[in-house]
Short mmCIF file of C-alpha atoms in Angstrom, two decimals:
data_model
loop_
_atom_site.label_atom_id
_atom_site.label_comp_id
_atom_site.label_asym_id
_atom_site.label_seq_id
_atom_site.Cartn_x
_atom_site.Cartn_y
_atom_site.Cartn_z
CA MET A 125 -13.01 2.39 23.03
CA PRO A 126 -16.76 3.51 21.54
CA ASN A 127 -15.68 4.42 18.13
CA ILE A 128 -12.70 2.38 17.45
CA GLU A 129 -13.71 -1.23 16.34
CA LEU A 130 -10.31 -2.67 16.02
CA ILE A 131 -6.23 -2.27 16.54
CA ILE A 132 -4.24 -3.70 14.47
CA ARG A 133 -0.67 -4.37 15.58
CA SER A 134 1.51 -4.80 12.99
CA ARG A 135 3.77 -8.14 12.40
CA GLU A 136 6.98 -8.09 11.24
CA ARG A 137 8.14 -10.07 8.01
CA ASP A 138 11.62 -10.35 6.93
CA LEU A 139 11.96 -9.75 2.92
CA GLY A 140 15.90 -10.32 3.19
CA GLY A 141 18.00 -7.55 4.38
CA PHE A 142 15.18 -5.47 6.22
CA SER A 143 11.72 -5.97 7.47
CA VAL A 144 8.51 -4.87 7.04
CA ARG A 145 5.59 -4.52 9.24
CA ARG A 146 2.08 -6.10 7.60
CA ILE A 147 -0.93 -4.87 8.90
CA LEU A 148 -3.57 -5.56 6.02
CA PRO A 149 -4.74 -7.96 5.44
CA TYR A 150 -5.72 -9.17 8.85
CA ALA A 151 -7.36 -12.12 9.91
CA THR A 152 -10.58 -10.67 11.15
CA HIS A 153 -10.76 -7.16 9.43
CA ARG A 154 -9.19 -7.68 6.00
CA MET A 155 -9.97 -4.51 3.96
CA VAL A 156 -10.42 -1.07 4.63
CA GLY A 157 -12.60 0.57 1.87
CA PRO A 158 -10.39 -0.34 -0.99
CA PHE A 159 -7.14 -1.04 0.44
CA ILE A 160 -6.57 -5.10 0.60
CA PHE A 161 -3.11 -4.84 1.63
CA PHE A 162 -0.92 -2.48 3.63
CA ASP A 163 2.87 -2.79 4.94
CA HIS A 164 5.38 -0.29 6.39
CA MET A 165 8.52 -0.85 4.93
CA GLY A 166 11.17 -0.31 7.43
CA PRO A 167 12.14 2.06 9.24
CA ALA A 168 15.78 0.49 8.59
CA ILE A 169 19.35 1.43 7.41
CA PHE A 170 20.92 -0.52 4.59
CA ALA A 171 25.24 -0.57 4.96
CA PRO A 172 27.15 0.43 2.06
CA ASN A 173 27.10 -2.30 -1.14
CA GLN A 174 23.60 -3.46 0.62
CA GLY A 175 19.72 -2.96 -0.84
CA MET A 176 16.59 -3.86 -1.39
CA ASP A 177 16.06 -6.41 -4.09
CA VAL A 178 12.32 -7.21 -4.78
CA ARG A 179 12.49 -9.39 -7.98
CA PRO A 180 10.22 -9.16 -10.75
CA HIS A 181 7.05 -10.46 -9.71
CA PRO A 182 3.50 -9.86 -10.97
CA HIS A 183 -0.04 -8.78 -9.99
CA ILE A 184 -3.75 -8.65 -11.42
CA ASN A 185 -6.92 -6.93 -10.43
CA LEU A 186 -5.38 -4.45 -8.65
CA ALA A 187 -3.42 -1.10 -8.07
CA THR A 188 -0.04 -0.96 -6.04
CA VAL A 189 0.80 2.65 -4.10
CA THR A 190 4.11 2.97 -3.07
CA TYR A 191 5.21 6.16 -0.89
CA LEU A 192 8.42 6.63 1.03
CA PHE A 193 9.47 8.72 3.88
CA ALA A 194 12.80 8.44 3.26
CA GLY A 195 15.36 6.59 0.80
CA LYS A 196 15.21 5.61 -2.68
CA ILE A 197 13.09 3.01 -4.74
CA LEU A 198 13.72 2.14 -8.60
CA HIS A 199 10.73 0.96 -9.94
CA ARG A 200 10.61 -1.18 -13.56
CA ASP A 201 7.90 -3.07 -15.19
CA SER A 202 6.56 -4.87 -18.23
CA LEU A 203 5.41 -1.96 -19.76
CA GLY A 204 8.76 -0.48 -19.85
CA SER A 205 8.36 2.19 -17.03
CA VAL A 206 11.54 2.88 -15.05
CA GLN A 207 10.93 5.51 -12.06
CA LEU A 208 12.90 6.61 -9.36
CA ILE A 209 10.94 6.90 -6.18
CA GLU A 210 11.62 9.18 -3.75
CA PRO A 211 10.23 10.75 -0.48
CA GLY A 212 6.94 12.32 -0.66
CA ALA A 213 6.10 10.89 -4.46
CA VAL A 214 3.08 8.54 -5.26
CA ASN A 215 3.84 6.06 -7.14
CA TRP A 216 0.51 4.36 -8.92
CA MET A 217 0.51 1.20 -11.05
CA THR A 218 -2.85 -0.31 -11.95
CA ALA A 219 -1.94 -4.22 -12.64
CA GLY A 220 -5.50 -4.74 -14.05
CA HIS A 221 -5.38 -7.74 -16.44
CA GLY A 222 -1.63 -8.70 -15.53
CA ILE A 223 1.73 -6.57 -15.10
CA VAL A 224 5.19 -7.39 -14.03
CA HIS A 225 7.44 -5.07 -11.87
CA SER A 226 10.49 -5.12 -9.74
CA GLU A 227 11.65 -3.05 -6.94
CA ARG A 228 15.31 -2.52 -6.24
CA SER A 229 17.61 0.29 -4.69
CA PRO A 230 19.69 2.51 -7.44
CA ASP A 231 23.07 1.89 -7.93
CA ASP A 232 24.01 5.30 -5.91
CA PHE A 233 22.20 4.41 -3.01
CA ARG A 234 23.52 1.12 -3.09
CA LYS A 235 27.14 2.07 -3.07
CA THR A 236 26.85 4.18 -0.02
CA GLY A 237 23.75 2.93 1.70
CA GLY A 238 21.28 4.52 3.69
CA PRO A 239 17.85 4.71 5.12
CA ILE A 240 14.44 3.09 3.74
CA ASN A 241 11.45 4.11 5.53
CA GLY A 242 7.74 3.83 3.68
CA ILE A 243 4.36 2.25 3.08
CA GLN A 244 3.22 0.40 -0.20
CA LEU A 245 -0.47 -0.38 -0.42
CA TRP A 246 -2.60 -2.43 -2.76
CA VAL A 247 -6.08 -1.33 -3.72
CA ALA A 248 -8.59 -3.75 -5.22
CA LEU A 249 -9.92 -2.62 -8.18
CA PRO A 250 -14.04 -2.58 -8.51
CA LYS A 251 -15.40 -5.34 -10.71
CA GLU A 252 -15.67 -3.38 -13.92
CA HIS A 253 -11.97 -2.16 -13.50
CA GLU A 254 -10.60 -5.39 -12.41
CA GLU A 255 -9.55 -6.44 -16.05
CA THR A 256 -8.52 -3.03 -17.48
CA ALA A 257 -5.38 -2.65 -19.26
CA PRO A 258 -2.32 -2.30 -17.17
CA ALA A 259 -0.88 1.40 -16.76
CA PHE A 260 1.54 3.14 -14.55
CA THR A 261 1.32 6.83 -13.36
CA HIS A 262 4.06 8.94 -10.93
CA HIS A 263 3.46 11.94 -9.21
CA PRO A 264 6.16 14.32 -7.66
CA SER A 265 5.58 15.17 -4.56
CA SER A 266 5.21 18.84 -5.37
CA THR A 267 2.07 17.65 -7.39
CA LEU A 268 -0.07 16.80 -4.40
CA PRO A 269 -1.78 19.08 -2.37
CA GLU A 270 -0.78 20.06 0.86
CA PHE A 271 -2.59 21.95 3.70
CA GLU A 272 -3.22 22.73 7.26
CA VAL A 273 -6.34 21.62 9.04
CA ASN A 274 -6.82 23.36 12.67
CA GLY A 275 -2.49 23.40 12.79
CA VAL A 276 -1.89 19.85 11.54
CA LYS A 277 -0.02 19.72 8.04
CA LEU A 278 -1.72 17.31 5.85
CA LYS A 279 -0.70 16.16 1.93
CA LEU A 280 -3.47 14.56 0.09
CA LEU A 281 -2.44 11.62 -1.80
CA LEU A 282 -5.18 9.30 -2.92
CA GLY A 283 -8.88 10.42 -3.53
CA SER A 284 -10.69 13.01 -1.80
CA ALA A 285 -10.50 14.35 1.78
CA PHE A 286 -11.14 17.97 3.86
CA ASP A 287 -12.61 19.73 0.76
CA HIS A 288 -9.05 18.66 -1.53
CA LYS A 289 -8.31 16.16 -4.21
CA SER A 290 -5.87 14.29 -5.20
CA PRO A 291 -4.24 14.57 -9.15
CA VAL A 292 -3.87 10.55 -8.68
CA PRO A 293 -6.42 8.86 -10.83
CA VAL A 294 -8.24 6.49 -9.27
CA HIS A 295 -10.80 3.69 -9.62
CA SER A 296 -12.98 4.27 -6.63
CA ASP A 297 -13.88 6.40 -3.99
CA MET A 298 -10.89 6.49 -1.22
CA PHE A 299 -8.76 9.05 0.72
CA TYR A 300 -5.04 8.78 1.55
CA VAL A 301 -3.63 11.30 3.56
CA ASP A 302 0.17 11.93 5.25
CA ALA A 303 -0.50 14.04 8.55
CA GLN A 304 1.96 15.75 10.84
CA MET A 305 0.99 16.64 14.13
CA LYS A 306 2.89 18.39 16.99
CA ALA A 307 2.38 17.37 20.17
CA GLY A 308 -1.11 18.96 21.52
CA ASP A 309 -2.44 19.17 17.93
CA ARG A 310 -5.90 17.90 17.44
CA LEU A 311 -7.87 16.27 14.41
CA THR A 312 -10.93 15.60 13.89
CA LEU A 313 -12.32 13.01 11.37
CA PRO A 314 -16.19 13.39 10.65
CA SER A 315 -18.63 10.66 10.51
CA SER A 316 -19.40 9.32 7.10
CA LYS A 317 -20.38 6.49 5.30
CA ARG A 318 -16.87 5.53 4.13
CA GLU A 319 -14.52 3.24 6.21
CA VAL A 320 -12.11 4.87 8.01
CA ALA A 321 -8.29 3.70 9.30
CA ILE A 322 -5.58 5.73 11.75
CA TYR A 323 -2.06 4.15 11.12
CA ASN A 324 0.41 5.49 13.98
CA VAL A 325 4.27 5.67 11.64
CA GLU A 326 6.13 7.33 14.56
CA GLY A 327 5.42 9.43 17.93
CA THR A 328 2.61 9.09 20.23
CA ILE A 329 -1.13 9.67 19.30
CA THR A 330 -4.49 8.92 20.92
CA VAL A 331 -7.51 8.39 18.81
CA ASP A 332 -10.68 9.32 21.10
CA GLY A 333 -8.69 9.42 23.92
CA HIS A 334 -7.30 5.94 23.58
CA GLU A 335 -3.39 6.07 22.78
CA ILE A 336 -2.86 3.85 19.58
CA GLU A 337 0.98 2.75 19.84
CA LYS A 338 3.85 3.45 17.27
CA HIS A 339 3.06 1.06 14.12
CA ALA A 340 -0.79 0.35 14.93
CA MET A 341 -3.95 0.95 13.03
CA ALA A 342 -6.95 2.29 14.30
CA VAL A 343 -10.34 1.03 12.36
CA VAL A 344 -13.19 3.11 13.43
CA LYS A 345 -16.70 1.98 13.78
CA PRO A 346 -18.94 2.69 10.86
CA HIS A 347 -20.30 6.37 10.88
CA CYS A 348 -18.38 7.26 13.70
CA GLU A 349 -17.02 10.88 14.41
CA VAL A 350 -13.34 10.54 15.97
CA GLU A 351 -10.66 12.97 17.55
CA ILE A 352 -6.84 12.38 16.71
CA SER A 353 -4.86 14.23 19.39
CA GLY A 354 -1.30 14.19 19.07
CA VAL A 355 1.03 13.17 22.43
CA GLU A 356 3.75 14.24 21.30
CA ASP A 357 5.36 15.11 17.46
CA SER A 358 4.16 12.29 15.21
CA ARG A 359 2.99 11.06 12.10
CA VAL A 360 -0.10 9.52 10.99
CA MET A 361 -1.89 8.01 7.64
CA LEU A 362 -5.05 8.47 7.65
CA LEU A 363 -7.11 6.15 4.71
CA GLY A 364 -10.56 4.50 3.57
CA GLY A 365 -12.98 4.79 1.28
CA GLU A 366 -16.51 3.35 0.13
CA PRO A 367 -16.57 -0.88 0.56
CA LEU A 368 -16.39 -2.68 -2.91
CA GLU A 369 -19.20 -4.53 -4.29
CA GLY A 370 -18.61 -8.55 -3.62
CA SER A 371 -15.83 -10.30 -1.92
CA ARG A 372 -12.21 -10.66 -3.00
CA PHE A 373 -9.84 -13.81 -3.13
CA ILE A 374 -6.39 -13.22 -2.60
CA PHE A 375 -3.26 -15.81 -3.18
CA TRP A 376 0.13 -14.51 -3.33
CA ASN A 377 0.43 -11.16 -5.57
CA PHE A 378 -2.82 -11.96 -7.19
CA VAL A 379 -6.34 -10.36 -5.90
CA SER A 380 -9.64 -10.74 -7.96
CA SER A 381 -13.35 -10.83 -7.09
CA SER A 382 -13.13 -14.46 -9.28
CA LYS A 383 -11.52 -17.28 -8.34
CA GLU A 384 -11.10 -18.78 -12.13
CA ARG A 385 -8.94 -15.21 -13.03
CA LEU A 386 -6.72 -16.55 -10.09
CA GLU A 387 -6.15 -19.63 -10.98
CA ALA A 388 -5.99 -18.68 -14.57
CA ALA A 389 -2.94 -16.22 -13.60
CA LYS A 390 -1.30 -18.99 -11.25
CA SER A 391 -1.07 -21.26 -14.51
CA GLU A 392 0.60 -18.63 -16.46
CA TRP A 393 3.17 -17.30 -13.61
CA ARG A 394 3.98 -20.95 -13.54
CA LEU A 395 5.85 -20.60 -17.18
CA GLY A 396 7.39 -17.45 -15.41
CA PRO A 397 7.43 -13.77 -17.57
CA GLY A 398 7.10 -13.96 -21.23
CA ALA A 399 5.68 -17.16 -22.05
CA PRO A 400 4.36 -17.62 -25.20
CA GLY A 401 1.22 -16.09 -25.08
CA SER A 402 1.72 -14.73 -21.70
CA ARG A 403 -0.23 -11.73 -20.11
CA PHE A 404 2.72 -11.76 -18.06
CA LYS A 405 5.50 -9.59 -20.16
CA THR A 406 9.39 -9.49 -19.16
CA ILE A 407 10.87 -6.13 -17.50
CA PRO A 408 13.25 -4.29 -20.07
CA GLY A 409 16.51 -4.43 -17.93
CA ASP A 410 15.63 -6.68 -15.34
CA ASP A 411 14.91 -9.79 -17.63
CA ASN A 412 17.51 -12.19 -15.64
CA GLU A 413 15.47 -13.61 -12.62
CA HIS A 414 11.69 -13.55 -11.13
CA ILE A 415 10.06 -14.72 -8.09
CA PRO A 416 8.25 -18.18 -8.40
CA LEU A 417 5.23 -19.31 -7.90
CA PRO A 418 5.08 -20.45 -4.29
CA ASP A 419 3.55 -23.60 -3.16
CA GLU A 420 -0.10 -23.39 -2.61
CA PRO A 421 -1.29 -22.62 1.25
CA LYS A 422 -3.59 -25.23 3.15
CA LYS A 423 -6.11 -23.26 2.95
CA GLY A 424 -7.54 -20.63 0.50
CA THR A 425 -8.31 -17.19 1.64
CA ILE A 426 -11.44 -15.11 1.34
CA LEU A 427 -11.42 -11.21 1.68
#
């Protein structure tokens, strides 16, 4: 595998009622460009009267990105945002100094049941933007660039790639692309100073002739050109960007270049959302419960 640095196979995590497949962070390769967290939600099928309930929880110094292939999720946050996420749209939430949000199945979906399948990413913010004011933006599918390269259908979700630019406001150099390949399709990713990764959502692909199994990520070596080939009809996520300056530390849902800011956020969340003077406000319409701060790990993690 001369141009592939690493293949990361997903690890399943049970979130109660459905599983996620975690790719990043990985023990020996924690980030790809600014992307510090990569979870594939599902694919799963909820029975009638079941659904997803990710209770209110906090973030700092990062942005979350949600993109669905199937299903529906209702996003609420402490800014008062209420947004239904449907397939093909991009939800970008800048946590900045601090935000609280929840992700639940909407009532109509919960009543009937149905599929859930999508990707959630965390993007670490550059140091100069880590403590920015929290913000939320939603971009419907119709607003995102769709085009073809050598017959491969591409949809640009974030950043810039293939001479196109996404309308989603980002804080650093990055790209995130949804690629749908038919059997026999070929797509070349040129050499660049960006870090590059390729995640196989479904189907069978090769990268420079090496098969990448479903639900695995190939991380490309620096400054290498690679060719992706569709062995069968496949769906692939392309992502990466320029690395951020400095290290990132992570604890639970908190990411920062500063250990001190992590400790401050942990102290505030121990009191729960809405405590006097806390940056972590309650979510209008979803303020009856929250996820408590977990126990400290035995060893700290540096990213």
